mmCIF file of C-alpha atoms and ligand atoms in Angstrom:
data_model
loop_
_atom_site.group_PDB
_atom_site.id
_atom_site.type_symbol
_atom_site.label_atom_id
_atom_site.label_comp_id
_atom_site.label_asym_id
_atom_site.label_seq_id
_atom_site.Cartn_x
_atom_site.Cartn_y
_atom_site.Cartn_z
ATOM 1 C CA MET A 1 35.303 -16.351 2.186
ATOM 2 C CA HIS A 2 34.574 -14.396 -0.972
ATOM 3 C CA VAL A 3 35.106 -16.455 -4.130
ATOM 4 C CA GLU A 4 35.300 -14.801 -7.531
ATOM 5 C CA ARG A 5 35.563 -16.426 -10.959
ATOM 6 C CA ALA A 6 37.887 -15.084 -13.661
ATOM 7 C CA ARG A 7 35.873 -13.422 -16.445
ATOM 8 C CA GLU A 8 36.878 -16.283 -18.768
ATOM 9 C CA LEU A 9 37.666 -19.820 -17.580
ATOM 10 C CA GLY A 10 37.137 -23.508 -18.232
ATOM 11 C CA LEU A 11 36.294 -25.432 -21.387
ATOM 12 C CA CYS A 12 37.596 -23.714 -24.509
ATOM 13 C CA PHE A 13 35.775 -23.834 -27.817
ATOM 14 C CA GLY A 14 38.204 -26.500 -29.137
ATOM 15 C CA VAL A 15 37.479 -28.979 -26.346
ATOM 16 C CA ARG A 16 33.718 -28.198 -26.332
ATOM 17 C CA ARG A 17 33.676 -28.820 -30.078
ATOM 18 C CA ALA A 18 35.556 -32.134 -29.623
ATOM 19 C CA VAL A 19 33.182 -33.297 -26.868
ATOM 20 C CA ASN A 20 30.131 -32.455 -29.001
ATOM 21 C CA MET A 21 31.618 -34.377 -31.949
ATOM 22 C CA LEU A 22 32.206 -37.373 -29.661
ATOM 23 C CA ARG A 23 28.636 -37.248 -28.327
ATOM 24 C CA ASP A 24 27.278 -37.374 -31.894
ATOM 25 C CA SER A 25 29.707 -40.096 -33.010
ATOM 26 C CA ALA A 26 29.114 -42.235 -29.894
ATOM 27 C CA ARG A 27 25.398 -42.218 -30.777
ATOM 28 C CA THR A 28 26.234 -43.367 -34.319
ATOM 29 C CA TYR A 29 28.901 -46.008 -33.533
ATOM 30 C CA GLY A 30 27.873 -47.116 -30.016
ATOM 31 C CA SER A 31 31.435 -46.978 -28.729
ATOM 32 C CA LEU A 32 34.566 -45.093 -29.727
ATOM 33 C CA GLN A 33 38.278 -45.151 -28.959
ATOM 34 C CA THR A 34 40.409 -42.039 -28.843
ATOM 35 C CA LEU A 35 44.058 -42.362 -29.809
ATOM 36 C CA GLY A 36 45.586 -40.954 -26.604
ATOM 37 C CA PRO A 37 43.418 -39.049 -24.117
ATOM 38 C CA LEU A 38 41.046 -36.509 -25.686
ATOM 39 C CA ALA A 39 42.326 -33.948 -23.185
ATOM 40 C CA HIS A 40 44.446 -34.099 -20.029
ATOM 41 C CA ASN A 41 41.641 -34.050 -17.470
ATOM 42 C CA HIS A 42 40.487 -37.160 -15.577
ATOM 43 C CA VAL A 43 37.023 -35.826 -14.754
ATOM 44 C CA LEU A 44 36.343 -35.049 -18.404
ATOM 45 C CA LEU A 45 37.633 -38.492 -19.455
ATOM 46 C CA GLN A 46 35.307 -40.168 -16.930
ATOM 47 C CA GLU A 47 32.354 -38.189 -18.316
ATOM 48 C CA LEU A 48 33.286 -39.352 -21.827
ATOM 49 C CA GLU A 49 33.659 -42.958 -20.694
ATOM 50 C CA ALA A 50 30.022 -42.847 -19.598
ATOM 51 C CA LEU A 51 29.187 -42.077 -23.261
ATOM 52 C CA GLY A 52 31.157 -45.143 -24.448
ATOM 53 C CA VAL A 53 34.386 -43.310 -25.288
ATOM 54 C CA THR A 54 37.565 -45.072 -24.126
ATOM 55 C CA THR A 55 41.258 -44.271 -24.588
ATOM 56 C CA ALA A 56 43.772 -46.356 -26.566
ATOM 57 C CA ASN A 57 47.341 -45.462 -25.661
ATOM 58 C CA SER A 58 48.884 -46.653 -28.928
ATOM 59 C CA PRO A 59 47.680 -47.562 -32.449
ATOM 60 C CA SER A 60 48.159 -51.280 -31.603
ATOM 61 C CA GLU A 61 45.351 -51.029 -29.005
ATOM 62 C CA LEU A 62 42.838 -49.719 -31.546
ATOM 63 C CA THR A 63 40.058 -52.070 -32.572
ATOM 64 C CA GLY A 64 37.740 -49.724 -34.524
ATOM 65 C CA PRO A 65 35.559 -49.345 -36.420
ATOM 66 C CA ALA A 66 35.672 -45.657 -35.449
ATOM 67 C CA VAL A 67 38.760 -43.960 -34.019
ATOM 68 C CA VAL A 68 39.013 -40.456 -32.621
ATOM 69 C CA VAL A 69 41.962 -38.129 -33.203
ATOM 70 C CA SER A 70 42.114 -35.902 -30.119
ATOM 71 C CA ALA A 71 41.956 -32.094 -30.037
ATOM 72 C CA HIS A 72 45.778 -32.106 -29.809
ATOM 73 C CA GLY A 73 46.007 -33.550 -33.337
ATOM 74 C CA VAL A 74 48.475 -36.074 -34.774
ATOM 75 C CA GLY A 75 51.168 -36.105 -37.449
ATOM 76 C CA PRO A 76 50.577 -37.148 -41.086
ATOM 77 C CA ASP A 77 52.154 -40.592 -40.515
ATOM 78 C CA THR A 78 49.602 -41.458 -37.844
ATOM 79 C CA MET A 79 46.763 -40.202 -40.050
ATOM 80 C CA SER A 80 47.985 -42.461 -42.888
ATOM 81 C CA LEU A 81 48.308 -45.416 -40.516
ATOM 82 C CA LEU A 82 44.711 -45.007 -39.330
ATOM 83 C CA THR A 83 43.469 -44.745 -42.921
ATOM 84 C CA GLU A 84 45.473 -47.812 -44.016
ATOM 85 C CA ARG A 85 43.948 -49.843 -41.195
ATOM 86 C CA GLY A 86 40.514 -48.954 -42.538
ATOM 87 C CA PHE A 87 39.233 -47.044 -39.492
ATOM 88 C CA THR A 88 36.569 -44.392 -39.731
ATOM 89 C CA ILE A 89 38.397 -41.332 -38.381
ATOM 90 C CA VAL A 90 36.574 -38.826 -36.190
ATOM 91 C CA ASP A 91 39.031 -35.957 -36.366
ATOM 92 C CA THR A 92 38.525 -33.551 -33.454
ATOM 93 C CA THR A 93 41.829 -31.706 -33.973
ATOM 94 C CA CYS A 94 41.250 -28.174 -32.678
ATOM 95 C CA PRO A 95 41.194 -25.645 -35.543
ATOM 96 C CA ASN A 96 43.943 -23.671 -33.755
ATOM 97 C CA VAL A 97 46.184 -26.752 -33.710
ATOM 98 C CA GLY A 98 45.219 -27.462 -37.334
ATOM 99 C CA ARG A 99 46.417 -23.958 -38.273
ATOM 100 C CA ALA A 100 49.784 -24.543 -36.556
ATOM 101 C CA GLN A 101 50.121 -27.903 -38.370
ATOM 102 C CA HIS A 102 49.362 -26.240 -41.702
ATOM 103 C CA ILE A 103 51.992 -23.534 -41.059
ATOM 104 C CA ALA A 104 54.623 -26.144 -40.069
ATOM 105 C CA ALA A 105 53.911 -28.136 -43.262
ATOM 106 C CA GLU A 106 54.116 -24.990 -45.409
ATOM 107 C CA MET A 107 57.479 -23.984 -43.901
ATOM 108 C CA ALA A 108 58.783 -27.531 -44.416
ATOM 109 C CA ARG A 109 57.775 -27.311 -48.100
ATOM 110 C CA ASP A 110 59.735 -24.037 -48.336
ATOM 111 C CA GLY A 111 62.863 -25.821 -47.045
ATOM 112 C CA PHE A 112 62.913 -24.050 -43.680
ATOM 113 C CA THR A 113 64.198 -25.387 -40.380
ATOM 114 C CA ILE A 114 61.154 -25.249 -38.084
ATOM 115 C CA VAL A 115 61.714 -24.407 -34.434
ATOM 116 C CA ILE A 116 58.714 -25.196 -32.238
ATOM 117 C CA PHE A 117 58.556 -23.569 -28.815
ATOM 118 C CA GLY A 118 57.037 -26.409 -26.829
ATOM 119 C CA ASP A 119 57.380 -29.558 -24.789
ATOM 120 C CA SER A 120 58.696 -32.205 -27.185
ATOM 121 C CA ALA A 121 56.897 -34.984 -25.254
ATOM 122 C CA HIS A 122 53.463 -33.333 -25.526
ATOM 123 C CA THR A 123 50.996 -34.911 -27.985
ATOM 124 C CA GLU A 124 50.338 -31.656 -29.833
ATOM 125 C CA VAL A 125 54.069 -30.980 -30.284
ATOM 126 C CA ARG A 126 54.749 -34.533 -31.467
ATOM 127 C CA GLY A 127 52.061 -33.982 -34.108
ATOM 128 C CA LEU A 128 53.577 -30.626 -35.137
ATOM 129 C CA LEU A 129 56.994 -32.272 -35.458
ATOM 130 C CA GLY A 130 55.389 -34.810 -37.804
ATOM 131 C CA TRP A 131 54.087 -32.001 -40.050
ATOM 132 C CA ALA A 132 57.542 -30.342 -39.968
ATOM 133 C CA GLY A 133 59.052 -33.501 -41.505
ATOM 134 C CA ASP A 134 62.740 -34.038 -40.863
ATOM 135 C CA ARG A 135 63.460 -30.319 -40.339
ATOM 136 C CA GLY A 136 61.624 -29.799 -37.043
ATOM 137 C CA ILE A 137 63.077 -29.088 -33.613
ATOM 138 C CA ALA A 138 60.906 -28.791 -30.499
ATOM 139 C CA THR A 139 62.355 -27.200 -27.389
ATOM 140 C CA LEU A 140 61.578 -24.837 -24.531
ATOM 141 C CA ASP A 141 65.217 -23.782 -24.357
ATOM 142 C CA ALA A 142 66.476 -21.586 -27.215
ATOM 143 C CA SER A 143 70.107 -22.492 -26.458
ATOM 144 C CA ALA A 144 69.331 -26.113 -27.436
ATOM 145 C CA LEU A 145 69.341 -24.931 -31.054
ATOM 146 C CA GLU A 146 73.070 -24.371 -30.950
ATOM 147 C CA SER A 147 73.770 -28.045 -30.181
ATOM 148 C CA SER A 148 70.858 -29.458 -32.202
ATOM 149 C CA ARG A 149 71.374 -32.162 -34.830
ATOM 150 C CA THR A 150 68.960 -30.150 -37.004
ATOM 151 C CA PRO A 151 70.868 -26.860 -37.366
ATOM 152 C CA PRO A 152 69.381 -23.730 -38.972
ATOM 153 C CA VAL A 153 69.697 -23.765 -42.772
ATOM 154 C CA PRO A 154 70.505 -20.842 -45.109
ATOM 155 C CA ALA A 155 67.051 -21.109 -46.735
ATOM 156 C CA GLY A 156 65.393 -19.930 -43.558
ATOM 157 C CA VAL A 157 64.121 -20.636 -40.094
ATOM 158 C CA GLY A 158 60.485 -20.690 -39.043
ATOM 159 C CA ILE A 159 59.509 -20.187 -35.414
ATOM 160 C CA ILE A 160 56.126 -21.308 -34.109
ATOM 161 C CA SER A 161 54.749 -22.242 -30.686
ATOM 162 C CA GLN A 162 52.772 -25.016 -29.055
ATOM 163 C CA THR A 163 49.343 -23.374 -28.872
ATOM 164 C CA THR A 164 49.128 -23.298 -25.076
ATOM 165 C CA GLN A 165 52.412 -21.602 -24.165
ATOM 166 C CA ARG A 166 52.626 -18.148 -22.547
ATOM 167 C CA VAL A 167 53.038 -15.142 -24.846
ATOM 168 C CA GLU A 168 55.832 -13.546 -22.749
ATOM 169 C CA GLU A 169 57.895 -16.729 -22.914
ATOM 170 C CA PHE A 170 57.303 -17.283 -26.636
ATOM 171 C CA THR A 171 58.402 -13.685 -27.295
ATOM 172 C CA ALA A 172 61.624 -14.112 -25.295
ATOM 173 C CA PHE A 173 62.277 -17.479 -26.994
ATOM 174 C CA ALA A 174 61.762 -16.040 -30.498
ATOM 175 C CA GLN A 175 64.134 -13.134 -29.751
ATOM 176 C CA ARG A 176 66.816 -15.551 -28.557
ATOM 177 C CA VAL A 177 66.416 -17.819 -31.611
ATOM 178 C CA CYS A 178 66.637 -14.794 -33.952
ATOM 179 C CA ALA A 179 69.887 -13.742 -32.295
ATOM 180 C CA THR A 180 71.300 -17.228 -32.944
ATOM 181 C CA VAL A 181 70.120 -17.909 -36.491
ATOM 182 C CA LEU A 182 70.319 -14.541 -38.269
ATOM 183 C CA ALA A 183 74.037 -15.082 -38.884
ATOM 184 C CA VAL A 184 73.253 -18.251 -40.851
ATOM 185 C CA SER A 185 69.792 -17.911 -42.389
ATOM 186 C CA GLN A 186 68.540 -15.437 -44.972
ATOM 187 C CA GLU A 187 65.006 -15.409 -43.640
ATOM 188 C CA VAL A 188 63.406 -15.862 -40.235
ATOM 189 C CA ARG A 189 59.643 -16.314 -40.197
ATOM 190 C CA ILE A 190 57.896 -16.032 -36.822
ATOM 191 C CA VAL A 191 54.246 -17.038 -36.760
ATOM 192 C CA ASN A 192 52.181 -16.563 -33.632
ATOM 193 C CA THR A 193 50.429 -19.914 -33.260
ATOM 194 C CA LEU A 194 49.382 -19.314 -29.653
ATOM 195 C CA CYS A 195 45.742 -20.060 -29.046
ATOM 196 C CA ASP A 196 43.577 -16.982 -28.437
ATOM 197 C CA ALA A 197 41.361 -18.868 -25.944
ATOM 198 C CA THR A 198 44.470 -19.674 -23.872
ATOM 199 C CA LEU A 199 45.725 -16.082 -24.048
ATOM 200 C CA ARG A 200 42.331 -14.715 -22.948
ATOM 201 C CA ARG A 201 42.202 -17.142 -20.003
ATOM 202 C CA GLN A 202 45.738 -16.195 -18.951
ATOM 203 C CA SER A 203 44.972 -12.478 -19.140
ATOM 204 C CA ALA A 204 41.663 -12.835 -17.223
ATOM 205 C CA ALA A 205 43.413 -14.941 -14.550
ATOM 206 C CA ALA A 206 46.236 -12.390 -14.173
ATOM 207 C CA ASP A 207 43.744 -9.512 -13.810
ATOM 208 C CA LEU A 208 41.842 -11.384 -11.108
ATOM 209 C CA ALA A 209 45.042 -12.531 -9.343
ATOM 210 C CA ARG A 210 45.972 -8.869 -8.761
ATOM 211 C CA THR A 211 42.809 -8.339 -6.682
ATOM 212 C CA VAL A 212 42.670 -11.463 -4.455
ATOM 213 C CA ASP A 213 44.577 -13.085 -1.551
ATOM 214 C CA ALA A 214 45.062 -16.415 -3.367
ATOM 215 C CA MET A 215 44.172 -18.097 -6.650
ATOM 216 C CA VAL A 216 42.841 -21.612 -7.137
ATOM 217 C CA VAL A 217 43.433 -23.023 -10.622
ATOM 218 C CA ILE A 218 41.252 -26.024 -11.509
ATOM 219 C CA GLY A 219 42.462 -28.525 -14.076
ATOM 220 C CA GLY A 220 44.430 -31.671 -14.823
ATOM 221 C CA HIS A 221 47.935 -31.754 -13.357
ATOM 222 C CA ALA A 222 49.274 -32.919 -16.754
ATOM 223 C CA SER A 223 47.326 -30.315 -18.727
ATOM 224 C CA ALA A 224 49.742 -27.902 -20.430
ATOM 225 C CA ASN A 225 47.349 -24.956 -20.580
ATOM 226 C CA THR A 226 46.348 -25.447 -16.914
ATOM 227 C CA GLN A 227 50.013 -25.458 -15.864
ATOM 228 C CA ARG A 228 50.611 -22.207 -17.799
ATOM 229 C CA LEU A 229 47.571 -20.638 -16.076
ATOM 230 C CA ALA A 230 48.959 -21.627 -12.674
ATOM 231 C CA GLU A 231 52.395 -20.229 -13.603
ATOM 232 C CA THR A 232 50.795 -16.950 -14.719
ATOM 233 C CA CYS A 233 48.924 -16.583 -11.410
ATOM 234 C CA ALA A 234 51.877 -17.702 -9.290
ATOM 235 C CA THR A 235 53.952 -14.749 -10.508
ATOM 236 C CA ILE A 236 51.333 -12.489 -8.886
ATOM 237 C CA VAL A 237 49.822 -14.212 -5.849
ATOM 238 C CA GLU A 238 49.816 -17.477 -3.848
ATOM 239 C CA THR A 239 48.366 -20.092 -6.212
ATOM 240 C CA TYR A 240 47.068 -23.660 -5.822
ATOM 241 C CA LEU A 241 46.381 -26.095 -8.671
ATOM 242 C CA VAL A 242 43.673 -28.700 -7.959
ATOM 243 C CA GLU A 243 41.880 -31.131 -10.241
ATOM 244 C CA THR A 244 38.953 -31.869 -7.899
ATOM 245 C CA ALA A 245 37.339 -30.321 -4.811
ATOM 246 C CA ASP A 246 38.904 -33.079 -2.652
ATOM 247 C CA GLU A 247 42.367 -31.670 -3.322
ATOM 248 C CA ILE A 248 41.613 -28.340 -1.631
ATOM 249 C CA GLU A 249 43.706 -28.015 1.508
ATOM 250 C CA GLU A 250 41.716 -25.882 3.890
ATOM 251 C CA ALA A 251 44.759 -25.072 6.048
ATOM 252 C CA LEU A 252 46.535 -23.384 3.135
ATOM 253 C CA LEU A 253 43.623 -21.025 2.545
ATOM 254 C CA ARG A 254 42.972 -20.188 6.206
ATOM 255 C CA GLY A 255 42.819 -16.445 6.844
ATOM 256 C CA LYS A 256 42.354 -15.605 3.153
ATOM 257 C CA LYS A 257 39.332 -13.387 2.549
ATOM 258 C CA ARG A 258 39.198 -13.238 -1.245
ATOM 259 C CA ILE A 259 39.899 -16.249 -3.440
ATOM 260 C CA GLY A 260 40.099 -16.065 -7.229
ATOM 261 C CA LEU A 261 39.071 -18.994 -9.366
ATOM 262 C CA THR A 262 40.172 -19.972 -12.836
ATOM 263 C CA ALA A 263 40.168 -23.254 -14.768
ATOM 264 C CA GLY A 264 42.049 -24.860 -17.634
ATOM 265 C CA ALA A 265 40.615 -25.295 -21.095
ATOM 266 C CA SER A 266 39.784 -28.982 -20.560
ATOM 267 C CA THR A 267 38.152 -28.536 -17.146
ATOM 268 C CA PRO A 268 34.473 -29.501 -17.243
ATOM 269 C CA ASP A 269 31.849 -27.120 -15.813
ATOM 270 C CA SER A 270 30.979 -29.723 -13.143
ATOM 271 C CA SER A 271 34.516 -29.508 -11.646
ATOM 272 C CA ILE A 272 34.356 -25.711 -11.498
ATOM 273 C CA ARG A 273 30.975 -25.798 -9.731
ATOM 274 C CA GLU A 274 32.209 -28.390 -7.210
ATOM 275 C CA VAL A 275 35.397 -26.522 -6.323
ATOM 276 C CA GLU A 276 33.560 -23.220 -6.109
ATOM 277 C CA SER A 277 30.917 -24.523 -3.711
ATOM 278 C CA ARG A 278 33.577 -26.261 -1.584
ATOM 279 C CA LEU A 279 35.480 -22.972 -1.288
ATOM 280 C CA ARG A 280 32.345 -21.025 -0.423
ATOM 281 C CA ALA A 281 31.594 -23.550 2.316
ATOM 282 C CA LEU A 282 34.977 -23.058 4.012
HETATM 283 FE FE1 F3S B 1 42.183 -25.412 -29.120
HETATM 284 FE FE2 F3S B 1 43.165 -23.574 -27.609
HETATM 285 FE FE3 F3S B 1 41.405 -25.200 -26.669
HETATM 286 S S1 F3S B 1 44.309 -24.799 -29.050
HETATM 287 S S2 F3S B 1 41.749 -27.097 -27.758
HETATM 288 S S3 F3S B 1 41.037 -23.680 -28.291
HETATM 289 S S4 F3S B 1 43.209 -24.483 -25.591
#
């Protein structure tokens, strides 16, 4: 079986940066707690645990003295809460997420309704909603705007995206929102807040998917960017999402000569190596 890696895959600069910050801080403080998982990948979380980094699922579980804000970021209320409780904050918010937060806050200051293309339950989107104040709406379905309790306002509507969504879907969403709100609002501001690392991984995966018999996408099942990678590949070729080498089902790949490999932005190098060597051994 021939196995080929996508030209760009695995840990993005935002997660690498966060992991490096945690390594340094763990040396300084001995142990650290992250507020929510640093990233949605169990293998990565286990590697961090070995460094003394554990996950608190809510602010009430935090004991300090040092607390980590994950690469997904948090809203201003959570930041204030952590400061009030006297924690030393290790802020690993990815600069791409930080830019989206800044844009949401700026639009809120300008009195805009802010429509976020994203999963409202995802940590990053919850943080963005916090920066949008009481004028934010997060949805993956543009028609939800029509029935929303936060309708578009005459001052204007801003449209941004969760960083890890797919560009084709954000484009279609923005077009649909424009069609709905232009009758009401004087200004519509669309800002592309998609992450370039995610876009490059999606494009590299799609190029590879066109040349192979099946794609294997490595990453956490709850990882948004990994799911989008799998969706991108699945529109082209048979695709399997696995988090570890143990999840590879040999029967599904039987008869396939060329397998393409890609990995989500929070997938550690060790997982990629393991899956790759398991596939080569088939
Ligand atoms: Fe940042 Fe993009 Fe990675 S938003 S954490 S560089 S997937």
